Amino acid sequence: MTFRTRFAPSPSGHLHLGHAFSAWTAWQAAQSASGAFILRIEDIDTTRCKPEFEQSIFDDLIWLGLDWPLPVRRQSDHFSDYSRVLETLRQKGLVYRCFKTRKEILEEIARAPHGIGDVYRGPDEPVSEDEEAERVENGETFAWRLSLDRCRDHLADGFDRMVFQDLDHGEQSADPLPLGDVVLARKDVGTSYHIAVVHDDALQGITHVIRGEDLKDVTPLHVLLQILLDLPVPVYQHHRLLVDENGKRFAKRNRAATLKSIRERGSPAEDIIDQLRC
């Protein structure tokens, strides 16, 4: 099996040093394994993602000396793919329309003795089919949520036996319960990061997902979706996050740390690579 990993940034701002570390870590892993490094543009948030930021991503990564095969997959060109994934989950009865506002969700969480974090575990009383049809016809906003209770029923004993391989720590349990019934799509946005990323990783043959430790908590959800959709479960690695001199994570709003600003100051890419190796 050929080693294939990817870097999948969102073009909602310029890349910073933290992004550079993530991209370089994945690219270096592919080089060491004589494998492939894939670049993917995750731009399903069409209000915040801009073409100029996408071009800046290409410029930054080329400046760092990274390369990748063409064409580059742009998620905004494939919303129909993600709609089919959601429809598959609907046909299996694993998702439901949630009409509650954020305030109502928080109030319901506060009332319910779930015992595992502040997460939403579904409505106190399910909406009837007639009421749901009426509310949809009236144009009410809603979100599609994945029902963990239905997933448990669907997978039976397999729900509690879900695991994934961690490149650094070996076999890990994949327990999605602390995340609650997550949103997979909305009425006006037909997909979410979760649907798009598991679909595209499978489509592009990604064998190793190398990403920041800030995404480690959602890995059990992604494993659950992969199992529900009969997709391969890749090996995962969650690398450390770079921080600035104040111990804070780099952010896109911090212009001084963007690769574009560093490039424009005339700093050589070799200096950045040396920092990433430390």
Coordinates of C-alpha atoms in Angstrom, one line a residue, residues 15-196:
L15 CA -1.1 30.7 6.1
H16 CA 1.0 31.2 9.2
L17 CA 3.9 29.4 10.8
G18 CA 1.6 26.8 12.3
H19 CA 0.3 25.9 8.9
A20 CA 3.8 25.7 7.6
F21 CA 4.7 23.2 10.3
S22 CA 1.7 21.0 9.5
A23 CA 2.3 21.1 5.8
W24 CA 6.0 20.4 6.2
T25 CA 5.4 17.6 8.7
A26 CA 3.1 15.8 6.3
W27 CA 5.3 16.4 3.2
Q28 CA 8.4 15.2 5.1
A29 CA 6.6 12.0 6.2
A30 CA 5.6 11.3 2.6
Q31 CA 9.2 11.9 1.4
S32 CA 10.5 9.5 4.1
A33 CA 8.1 6.8 3.1
S34 CA 8.6 7.3 -0.7
G35 CA 4.9 8.2 -0.8
A36 CA 2.7 10.9 -2.0
F37 CA 1.8 14.3 -0.6
I38 CA -1.6 15.7 -1.7
L39 CA -2.8 19.3 -1.5
R40 CA -6.5 19.8 -1.0
I41 CA -8.4 23.1 -0.7
E42 CA -11.1 22.9 1.9
D43 CA -13.3 25.9 1.0
I44 CA -16.8 24.8 1.8
D45 CA -17.2 28.1 3.8
T46 CA -17.8 30.1 0.7
T47 CA -18.4 33.3 2.6
R48 CA -15.0 33.4 4.2
C49 CA -12.8 31.7 1.6
K50 CA -11.3 33.9 -1.1
P51 CA -9.4 33.2 -4.3
E52 CA -6.6 35.5 -3.3
F53 CA -6.0 33.4 -0.1
E54 CA -6.0 30.2 -2.2
Q55 CA -3.4 31.7 -4.5
S56 CA -1.3 32.7 -1.5
I57 CA -1.4 29.1 -0.2
F58 CA 0.1 27.9 -3.5
D59 CA 2.8 30.6 -3.4
D60 CA 3.7 29.9 0.2
L61 CA 4.0 26.2 -0.2
I62 CA 6.1 26.5 -3.4
W63 CA 8.3 29.0 -1.6
L64 CA 8.9 26.4 1.2
G65 CA 9.9 23.9 -1.5
L66 CA 6.9 21.6 -1.3
D67 CA 5.4 20.0 -4.3
W68 CA 2.2 17.9 -5.0
P69 CA 0.4 16.3 -7.9
L70 CA -2.2 18.2 -10.0
P71 CA -5.0 18.9 -10.2
V72 CA -5.7 20.1 -6.7
R73 CA -9.2 19.2 -5.4
R74 CA -11.2 22.2 -4.4
Q75 CA -14.2 21.2 -2.2
S76 CA -16.5 24.0 -3.3
D77 CA -16.6 22.3 -6.8
H78 CA -18.0 19.1 -5.3
F79 CA -20.9 19.9 -3.0
S80 CA -23.0 17.3 -4.9
D81 CA -20.6 14.6 -3.6
Y82 CA -21.2 15.6 0.0
S83 CA -25.0 15.8 -0.6
R84 CA -24.9 12.1 -1.6
V85 CA -23.0 11.2 1.6
L86 CA -25.6 13.0 3.7
E87 CA -28.4 11.2 1.7
T88 CA -26.7 7.9 2.4
L89 CA -26.8 8.6 6.2
R90 CA -30.5 9.7 5.8
Q91 CA -31.4 6.5 4.1
K92 CA -29.9 4.6 6.9
G93 CA -31.9 6.6 9.4
L94 CA -28.8 7.9 11.2
V95 CA -29.5 11.7 11.0
Y96 CA -32.3 14.0 12.0
R97 CA -33.4 17.5 11.4
C98 CA -32.8 19.7 14.4
F99 CA -34.8 23.0 14.4
K100 CA -33.6 24.2 17.8
T101 CA -31.7 27.5 18.1
R102 CA -28.3 27.7 19.8
K103 CA -30.0 29.2 22.9
E104 CA -32.5 26.3 23.0
I105 CA -29.7 23.8 22.6
L106 CA -27.8 25.3 25.6
E107 CA -30.9 25.4 27.7
E108 CA -31.6 21.7 27.0
I109 CA -28.0 20.7 27.7
A110 CA -28.3 22.5 31.1
R111 CA -31.4 20.5 32.0
A112 CA -30.2 17.1 30.9
P113 CA -28.1 14.9 33.3
H114 CA -25.9 13.5 30.5
G115 CA -22.8 13.4 32.6
I116 CA -20.2 13.8 29.8
G117 CA -19.4 17.4 29.1
D118 CA -21.7 20.1 27.7
V119 CA -22.8 18.3 24.5
Y120 CA -26.2 17.9 22.9
R121 CA -27.6 14.3 22.9
G122 CA -30.7 14.8 20.9
P123 CA -34.2 16.3 21.7
D124 CA -36.2 15.6 24.8
E125 CA -39.0 14.5 22.6
P126 CA -38.6 13.7 18.8
V127 CA -40.4 15.9 16.3
S128 CA -43.3 14.0 14.7
E129 CA -43.1 13.4 10.9
D130 CA -46.2 15.7 10.4
E131 CA -44.6 18.5 12.4
E132 CA -41.3 18.1 10.7
A133 CA -42.9 18.3 7.2
E134 CA -44.9 21.4 8.2
R135 CA -41.8 23.2 9.6
V136 CA -39.8 22.4 6.5
E137 CA -42.6 23.6 4.3
N138 CA -42.8 26.8 6.3
G139 CA -39.1 27.5 5.5
E140 CA -37.7 27.1 9.1
T141 CA -34.0 26.8 9.4
F142 CA -32.6 23.5 10.6
A143 CA -29.4 21.5 11.0
W144 CA -28.8 17.8 10.1
R145 CA -27.4 16.1 13.2
L146 CA -25.9 12.7 13.5
S147 CA -27.8 10.6 16.1
L148 CA -25.4 8.7 18.3
D149 CA -28.2 6.7 19.7
R150 CA -29.2 5.5 16.2
C151 CA -25.6 4.9 15.4
R152 CA -25.2 2.6 18.4
D153 CA -28.3 0.7 17.4
H154 CA -27.1 0.4 13.8
L155 CA -23.6 -0.9 14.7
A156 CA -24.7 -2.9 17.8
D157 CA -21.7 -4.2 19.7
G158 CA -19.4 -2.7 17.0
F159 CA -20.1 0.8 18.3
D160 CA -18.1 0.2 21.5
R161 CA -15.3 -1.6 19.7
M162 CA -14.4 1.2 17.2
V163 CA -10.6 1.8 17.1
F164 CA -8.1 3.6 15.0
Q165 CA -4.3 3.3 14.6
D166 CA -2.2 6.3 15.9
L167 CA 1.2 6.5 14.4
D168 CA 2.8 7.5 17.7
H169 CA 0.6 5.7 20.3
G170 CA -0.7 2.5 18.6
E171 CA -4.3 1.4 18.7
Q172 CA -6.7 3.9 20.2
S173 CA -10.4 3.6 21.2
A174 CA -12.7 5.7 19.0
D175 CA -15.4 7.0 21.4
P176 CA -17.6 9.7 19.8
L177 CA -19.9 10.1 22.8
P178 CA -18.1 13.1 24.3
L179 CA -19.0 15.0 21.1
G180 CA -22.7 14.5 21.2
D181 CA -25.0 14.7 18.2
V182 CA -22.8 16.8 15.9
V183 CA -24.1 19.0 13.0
L184 CA -23.3 17.4 9.7
A185 CA -25.0 19.9 7.4
R186 CA -27.4 22.8 7.5
K187 CA -30.4 23.9 5.4
D188 CA -28.3 26.6 3.7
V189 CA -25.0 24.7 3.7
G190 CA -25.3 21.2 2.5
T191 CA -22.2 19.8 4.2
S192 CA -19.8 20.2 7.1
Y193 CA -16.1 19.7 7.5
H194 CA -16.7 16.2 9.0
I195 CA -18.6 14.9 5.9
A196 CA -16.3 16.5 3.4

